[in-house]
CSV table of N, CA and C in Angstrom, one decimal:
chain,number,residue,atom,x,y,z
A,172,MET,N,1.0,-1.3,0.0
A,172,MET,CA,-0.1,0.1,-0.1
A,172,MET,C,0.9,1.3,0.2
A,173,THR,N,0.7,2.1,-0.9
A,173,THR,CA,1.5,3.4,-0.8
A,173,THR,C,0.6,4.5,-0.9
A,174,ASP,N,0.9,5.6,-0.6
A,174,ASP,CA,0.4,7.0,-0.5
A,174,ASP,C,0.7,7.6,-1.7
A,175,ARG,N,0.2,8.8,-2.0
A,175,ARG,CA,0.4,9.3,-3.4
A,175,ARG,C,1.8,10.3,-3.6
A,176,ARG,N,2.7,9.9,-2.3
A,176,ARG,CA,4.2,10.3,-2.7
A,176,ARG,C,4.9,8.8,-3.0
A,177,GLY,N,4.2,7.8,-2.9
A,177,GLY,CA,5.0,6.6,-3.2
A,177,GLY,C,5.7,5.9,-2.1
A,178,VAL,N,5.3,6.5,-1.1
A,178,VAL,CA,5.8,5.6,0.4
A,178,VAL,C,4.9,4.8,0.9
A,179,VAL,N,5.5,3.7,1.4
A,179,VAL,CA,4.7,2.7,1.9
A,179,VAL,C,4.0,3.1,3.3
A,180,ALA,N,2.8,3.0,3.2
A,180,ALA,CA,2.0,3.4,4.6
A,180,ALA,C,1.1,2.1,5.1
A,181,LYS,N,1.2,2.0,6.3
A,181,LYS,CA,0.4,0.9,6.9
A,181,LYS,C,-1.1,1.2,6.9
A,182,ARG,N,-1.7,0.0,6.8
A,182,ARG,CA,-3.1,0.0,7.0
A,182,ARG,C,-3.5,1.1,8.3
A,183,ALA,N,-4.9,1.7,8.0
A,183,ALA,CA,-5.4,2.5,9.4
A,183,ALA,C,-6.1,1.5,10.4
A,184,GLU,N,-5.5,1.1,11.2
A,184,GLU,CA,-6.2,0.1,12.3
A,184,GLU,C,-6.5,1.1,13.6
A,185,ASP,N,-5.4,1.8,14.1
A,185,ASP,CA,-5.8,2.9,15.3
A,185,ASP,C,-6.1,4.2,14.6
A,186,LEU,N,-7.3,4.8,14.8
A,186,LEU,CA,-7.5,6.2,13.9
A,186,LEU,C,-7.1,7.1,14.8
A,187,LEU,N,-6.6,8.1,14.3
A,187,LEU,CA,-6.1,9.4,14.8
A,187,LEU,C,-7.1,10.6,14.6
A,188,PRO,N,-7.5,11.7,15.5
A,188,PRO,CA,-8.2,12.7,15.3
A,188,PRO,C,-7.5,13.5,14.2
A,189,GLY,N,-8.3,14.1,13.4
A,189,GLY,CA,-7.9,15.0,12.3
A,189,GLY,C,-7.4,14.6,11.0
A,190,VAL,N,-7.5,13.3,10.8
A,190,VAL,CA,-6.9,12.5,9.6
A,190,VAL,C,-8.4,12.2,8.8
A,191,PRO,N,-8.4,12.6,7.5
A,191,PRO,CA,-9.7,12.4,7.0
A,191,PRO,C,-9.9,10.7,6.2
A,192,TYR,N,-9.9,10.0,7.4
A,192,TYR,CA,-10.2,8.7,7.0
A,192,TYR,C,-11.5,8.2,6.1
A,193,VAL,N,-12.5,8.9,6.3
A,193,VAL,CA,-13.7,8.6,5.9
A,193,VAL,C,-13.7,9.1,4.2
A,194,ARG,N,-13.3,10.3,4.2
A,194,ARG,CA,-13.1,10.9,2.7
A,194,ARG,C,-12.3,10.0,1.9
A,195,GLY,N,-11.0,9.5,2.3
A,195,GLY,CA,-10.2,8.7,1.9
A,195,GLY,C,-10.7,7.1,1.5
A,196,TRP,N,-11.6,6.8,2.4
A,196,TRP,CA,-12.3,5.3,2.2
A,196,TRP,C,-13.2,5.6,1.2
A,197,ASN,N,-14.2,6.7,1.2
A,197,ASN,CA,-15.1,6.9,0.4
A,197,ASN,C,-14.6,6.9,-1.0
A,198,ARG,N,-13.6,7.5,-1.4
A,198,ARG,CA,-13.0,7.7,-2.5
A,198,ARG,C,-12.4,6.3,-3.1
A,199,ALA,N,-11.9,5.6,-2.4
A,199,ALA,CA,-11.5,4.2,-2.8
A,199,ALA,C,-12.7,3.5,-2.8
A,200,ARG,N,-14.0,3.6,-2.0
A,200,ARG,CA,-14.9,2.7,-2.3
A,200,ARG,C,-15.5,2.8,-3.7
A,201,ARG,N,-15.5,4.4,-4.2
A,201,ARG,CA,-16.1,4.6,-5.8
A,201,ARG,C,-15.1,4.1,-6.7
A,202,SER,N,-13.9,3.9,-6.4
A,202,SER,CA,-12.8,3.3,-7.5
A,202,SER,C,-13.0,1.9,-7.4
A,203,ALA,N,-13.2,1.3,-6.1
A,203,ALA,CA,-13.2,-0.4,-6.2
A,203,ALA,C,-14.8,-0.5,-6.9
A,204,GLY,N,-15.8,-0.1,-6.5
A,204,GLY,CA,-16.9,-0.1,-7.5
A,204,GLY,C,-16.9,0.2,-8.8
A,205,THR,N,-16.1,1.0,-9.4
A,205,THR,CA,-16.0,1.3,-10.7
A,205,THR,C,-15.1,0.1,-11.4
A,206,LEU,N,-14.0,-0.3,-10.6
A,206,LEU,CA,-13.1,-1.5,-11.1
A,206,LEU,C,-13.9,-2.4,-11.2
A,207,ALA,N,-14.8,-2.7,-10.1
A,207,ALA,CA,-15.6,-4.2,-10.0
A,207,ALA,C,-16.6,-4.1,-11.4
A,208,ASP,N,-17.2,-3.0,-11.5
A,208,ASP,CA,-18.1,-3.0,-12.8
A,208,ASP,C,-17.4,-3.3,-13.9
A,209,GLN,N,-16.1,-2.8,-14.1
A,209,GLN,CA,-15.3,-3.0,-15.3
A,209,GLN,C,-14.9,-4.6,-15.5
A,210,LEU,N,-14.8,-5.0,-14.3
A,210,LEU,CA,-14.2,-6.5,-14.2
A,210,LEU,C,-15.4,-7.3,-14.6
A,211,VAL,N,-16.5,-7.1,-14.1
A,211,VAL,CA,-17.7,-7.7,-14.5
A,211,VAL,C,-17.9,-7.8,-16.0
A,212,LEU,N,-18.0,-6.5,-16.7
A,212,LEU,CA,-18.1,-6.6,-18.1
A,212,LEU,C,-17.1,-7.4,-18.8
A,213,LEU,N,-15.9,-7.4,-18.3
A,213,LEU,CA,-14.7,-8.4,-19.0
A,213,LEU,C,-14.8,-9.9,-18.3
A,214,GLY,N,-15.8,-10.1,-17.6
A,214,GLY,CA,-15.8,-11.5,-17.2
A,214,GLY,C,-14.9,-11.9,-16.3
A,215,LEU,N,-14.3,-10.8,-15.5
A,215,LEU,CA,-13.0,-11.0,-14.8
A,215,LEU,C,-13.3,-11.0,-13.1
A,216,ASP,N,-14.4,-10.7,-13.0
A,216,ASP,CA,-15.0,-10.6,-11.6
A,216,ASP,C,-14.7,-11.8,-10.6
A,217,SER,N,-14.8,-12.9,-11.0
A,217,SER,CA,-14.5,-14.0,-10.3
A,217,SER,C,-12.9,-14.2,-9.8
A,218,ASP,N,-12.1,-13.3,-10.6
A,218,ASP,CA,-10.6,-13.4,-10.4
A,218,ASP,C,-10.2,-12.4,-9.4
A,219,PHE,N,-11.0,-11.7,-8.8
A,219,PHE,CA,-10.8,-10.8,-7.9
A,219,PHE,C,-11.8,-10.7,-6.6
A,220,PRO,N,-12.1,-12.0,-6.0
A,220,PRO,CA,-12.9,-12.0,-4.9
A,220,PRO,C,-13.1,-11.1,-3.6
A,221,GLY,N,-11.7,-10.8,-3.5
A,221,GLY,CA,-11.3,-10.1,-2.4
A,221,GLY,C,-11.2,-8.4,-2.5
A,222,LEU,N,-11.8,-8.1,-3.7
A,222,LEU,CA,-11.5,-6.6,-4.1
A,222,LEU,C,-12.4,-5.8,-3.2
A,223,MET,N,-11.7,-4.7,-2.4
A,223,MET,CA,-12.5,-4.0,-1.6
A,223,MET,C,-11.8,-2.7,-1.3
A,224,ALA,N,-12.5,-1.6,-0.6
A,224,ALA,CA,-12.0,-0.4,-0.3
A,224,ALA,C,-11.2,-0.6,1.2
A,225,ASP,N,-10.0,0.5,1.2
A,225,ASP,CA,-9.5,0.3,2.6
A,225,ASP,C,-9.0,1.9,2.7
A,226,VAL,N,-8.2,2.1,3.8
A,226,VAL,CA,-7.7,3.4,4.1
A,226,VAL,C,-6.4,3.2,4.6
A,227,ASN,N,-5.3,4.0,4.6
A,227,ASN,CA,-3.9,4.0,5.2
A,227,ASN,C,-4.1,4.9,6.3
A,228,VAL,N,-2.9,4.6,7.1
A,228,VAL,CA,-2.9,5.7,8.3
A,228,VAL,C,-2.9,7.0,7.9
A,229,SER,N,-2.7,7.4,6.6
A,229,SER,CA,-2.4,9.0,6.4
A,229,SER,C,-3.9,9.4,5.8
A,230,GLY,N,-4.8,8.4,5.8
A,230,GLY,CA,-6.2,8.9,5.3
A,230,GLY,C,-6.3,8.7,3.7
A,231,ASP,N,-5.2,8.1,3.2
A,231,ASP,CA,-5.5,7.8,1.6
A,231,ASP,C,-6.3,6.8,1.4
A,232,GLY,N,-7.2,6.7,0.4
A,232,GLY,CA,-8.1,5.5,0.0
A,232,GLY,C,-7.2,4.6,-0.5
A,233,LEU,N,-7.5,3.3,-0.6
A,233,LEU,CA,-6.8,2.3,-1.3
A,233,LEU,C,-7.8,1.3,-1.9
A,234,VAL,N,-7.5,0.8,-2.7
A,234,VAL,CA,-8.4,-0.4,-3.4
A,234,VAL,C,-7.3,-1.5,-3.3
A,235,GLN,N,-7.9,-2.6,-2.5
A,235,GLN,CA,-7.1,-3.9,-2.3
A,235,GLN,C,-7.9,-5.0,-3.2
A,236,LEU,N,-6.9,-5.7,-4.0
A,236,LEU,CA,-7.6,-6.6,-4.8
A,236,LEU,C,-7.7,-8.0,-4.1
A,237,GLY,N,-6.9,-8.1,-3.0
A,237,GLY,CA,-7.2,-9.5,-2.2
A,237,GLY,C,-6.4,-10.4,-2.9
A,238,THR,N,-6.5,-11.7,-2.5
A,238,THR,CA,-5.6,-12.8,-2.9
A,238,THR,C,-6.2,-13.1,-4.3
A,239,VAL,N,-5.4,-13.1,-5.3
A,239,VAL,CA,-5.7,-13.3,-6.7
A,239,VAL,C,-4.9,-14.3,-7.2
A,240,ARG,N,-5.4,-15.0,-8.3
A,240,ARG,CA,-4.9,-16.0,-9.1
A,240,ARG,C,-3.6,-15.5,-9.8
A,241,PRO,N,-2.7,-16.3,-10.2
A,241,PRO,CA,-1.5,-15.8,-11.2
A,241,PRO,C,-2.0,-15.1,-12.3
A,242,GLU,N,-3.0,-15.5,-13.1
A,242,GLU,CA,-3.5,-14.8,-14.3
A,242,GLU,C,-4.1,-13.5,-14.0
A,243,ALA,N,-4.6,-13.4,-12.8
A,243,ALA,CA,-5.0,-12.2,-12.2
A,243,ALA,C,-4.1,-11.0,-12.1
A,244,ALA,N,-3.0,-11.6,-11.5
A,244,ALA,CA,-1.7,-10.9,-11.1
A,244,ALA,C,-1.2,-10.1,-12.2
A,245,GLU,N,-1.1,-11.2,-13.4
A,245,GLU,CA,-0.6,-10.5,-14.8
A,245,GLU,C,-1.4,-9.3,-15.3
A,246,LEU,N,-2.7,-9.5,-15.0
A,246,LEU,CA,-3.6,-8.3,-15.2
A,246,LEU,C,-3.4,-7.1,-14.6
A,247,ALA,N,-3.2,-7.2,-13.2
A,247,ALA,CA,-2.7,-6.2,-12.4
A,247,ALA,C,-1.5,-5.4,-12.9
A,248,GLN,N,-0.5,-6.4,-13.3
A,248,GLN,CA,0.8,-5.7,-13.9
A,248,GLN,C,0.3,-5.0,-15.1
A,249,LEU,N,-0.6,-5.4,-15.9
A,249,LEU,CA,-0.9,-4.7,-17.2
A,249,LEU,C,-1.5,-3.2,-16.8
A,250,ILE,N,-2.3,-3.3,-15.9
A,250,ILE,CA,-3.0,-2.2,-15.3
A,250,ILE,C,-1.9,-1.2,-14.9
A,251,THR,N,-0.9,-1.6,-14.1
A,251,THR,CA,0.0,-0.8,-13.5
A,251,THR,C,0.7,-0.1,-14.7
A,252,ILE,N,1.3,-1.0,-15.4
A,252,ILE,CA,2.2,-0.2,-16.8
A,252,ILE,C,1.3,0.6,-17.6
A,253,GLY,N,-0.2,0.5,-17.8
A,253,GLY,CA,-1.0,1.3,-18.5
A,253,GLY,C,-0.9,2.8,-17.7
A,254,LEU,N,-1.1,2.6,-16.3
A,254,LEU,CA,-1.2,3.9,-15.5
A,254,LEU,C,0.0,4.4,-15.5
A,255,GLU,N,1.3,3.7,-15.2
A,255,GLU,CA,2.4,4.6,-15.5
A,255,GLU,C,2.7,5.4,-16.9
A,256,ALA,N,2.3,4.5,-17.9
A,256,ALA,CA,2.5,5.2,-19.2
A,256,ALA,C,1.5,6.4,-19.2
A,257,GLU,N,0.2,6.2,-18.7
A,257,GLU,CA,-0.7,7.5,-18.5
A,257,GLU,C,-0.1,8.6,-17.8
A,258,LEU,N,0.6,8.4,-16.8
A,258,LEU,CA,1.3,9.5,-15.9
A,258,LEU,C,2.3,10.2,-16.6
A,259,ARG,N,3.3,9.4,-17.2
A,259,ARG,CA,4.3,9.9,-18.3
A,259,ARG,C,3.9,10.8,-19.4
A,260,ASP,N,2.6,10.4,-19.9
A,260,ASP,CA,1.9,11.3,-20.8
A,260,ASP,C,1.7,12.6,-20.4
A,261,THR,N,1.0,12.5,-19.2
A,261,THR,CA,0.4,13.5,-18.7
A,261,THR,C,1.7,14.8,-18.1
A,262,ARG,N,2.7,14.0,-17.6
A,262,ARG,CA,3.9,15.0,-17.1
A,262,ARG,C,4.7,15.4,-18.5
A,263,ALA,N,4.3,14.7,-19.6
A,263,ALA,CA,5.2,15.3,-20.7
A,263,ALA,C,4.6,16.5,-21.4
A,264,GLU,N,3.3,16.7,-21.2
A,264,GLU,CA,2.8,18.1,-21.6
A,264,GLU,C,3.5,19.3,-21.1
A,265,PRO,N,3.7,20.2,-22.2
A,265,PRO,CA,4.3,21.4,-21.6
A,265,PRO,C,3.7,22.1,-20.8
A,266,PRO,N,4.1,22.9,-19.7
A,266,PRO,CA,3.3,23.9,-18.8
A,266,PRO,C,2.7,25.0,-19.6
A,267,MET,N,1.5,25.3,-19.1
A,267,MET,CA,0.8,26.5,-19.6
A,267,MET,C,1.8,27.7,-19.2
A,268,PRO,N,1.6,28.6,-20.1
A,268,PRO,CA,2.4,30.0,-19.6
A,268,PRO,C,1.4,30.9,-18.5
A,269,THR,N,2.2,31.4,-17.6
A,269,THR,CA,1.5,32.0,-16.3
A,269,THR,C,1.3,33.3,-16.6
A,270,ARG,N,2.0,33.9,-17.5
A,270,ARG,CA,2.2,35.5,-17.7
A,270,ARG,C,1.9,35.8,-19.3
A,271,TRP,N,1.1,36.6,-19.5
A,271,TRP,CA,0.7,37.0,-20.9
A,271,TRP,C,1.9,38.0,-21.4
A,272,GLU,N,2.6,38.0,-22.4
A,272,GLU,CA,3.5,39.1,-23.0
A,272,GLU,C,2.7,40.0,-23.6
A,273,ALA,N,2.9,41.4,-23.4
A,273,ALA,CA,2.3,42.2,-24.3
A,273,ALA,C,3.1,42.4,-25.5
A,274,PRO,N,2.3,42.5,-26.6
A,274,PRO,CA,3.1,42.5,-28.1
A,274,PRO,C,4.0,43.7,-28.2
A,275,ALA,N,5.2,43.3,-29.1
A,275,ALA,CA,6.0,44.5,-29.2
A,275,ALA,C,5.3,45.4,-30.2
A,276,ALA,N,5.5,46.8,-30.0
A,276,ALA,CA,4.9,47.7,-30.7
A,276,ALA,C,5.9,48.2,-31.9
């Protein structure tokens, strides 16, 4: 389980005041539901019987896949590769200018 900075964070077992656990878990629940719907459409829902939402100690939502068969693990690797490629494409876009230059007279 990793947080948005890519640092491993433990599951939230003891809750601390001021940490947005419910918000993180709710986002994970929506994401897990979306993934579950897509897996049903692909006929792969039985490969992920332990799919569920969770939250880590920082309040970041997590989607746990649970115990999966080796074939499903290969699918998870493909998903990860696709997400990494998508992030690289997003980061490769040039930044928008923050200041407008007056035209030369």
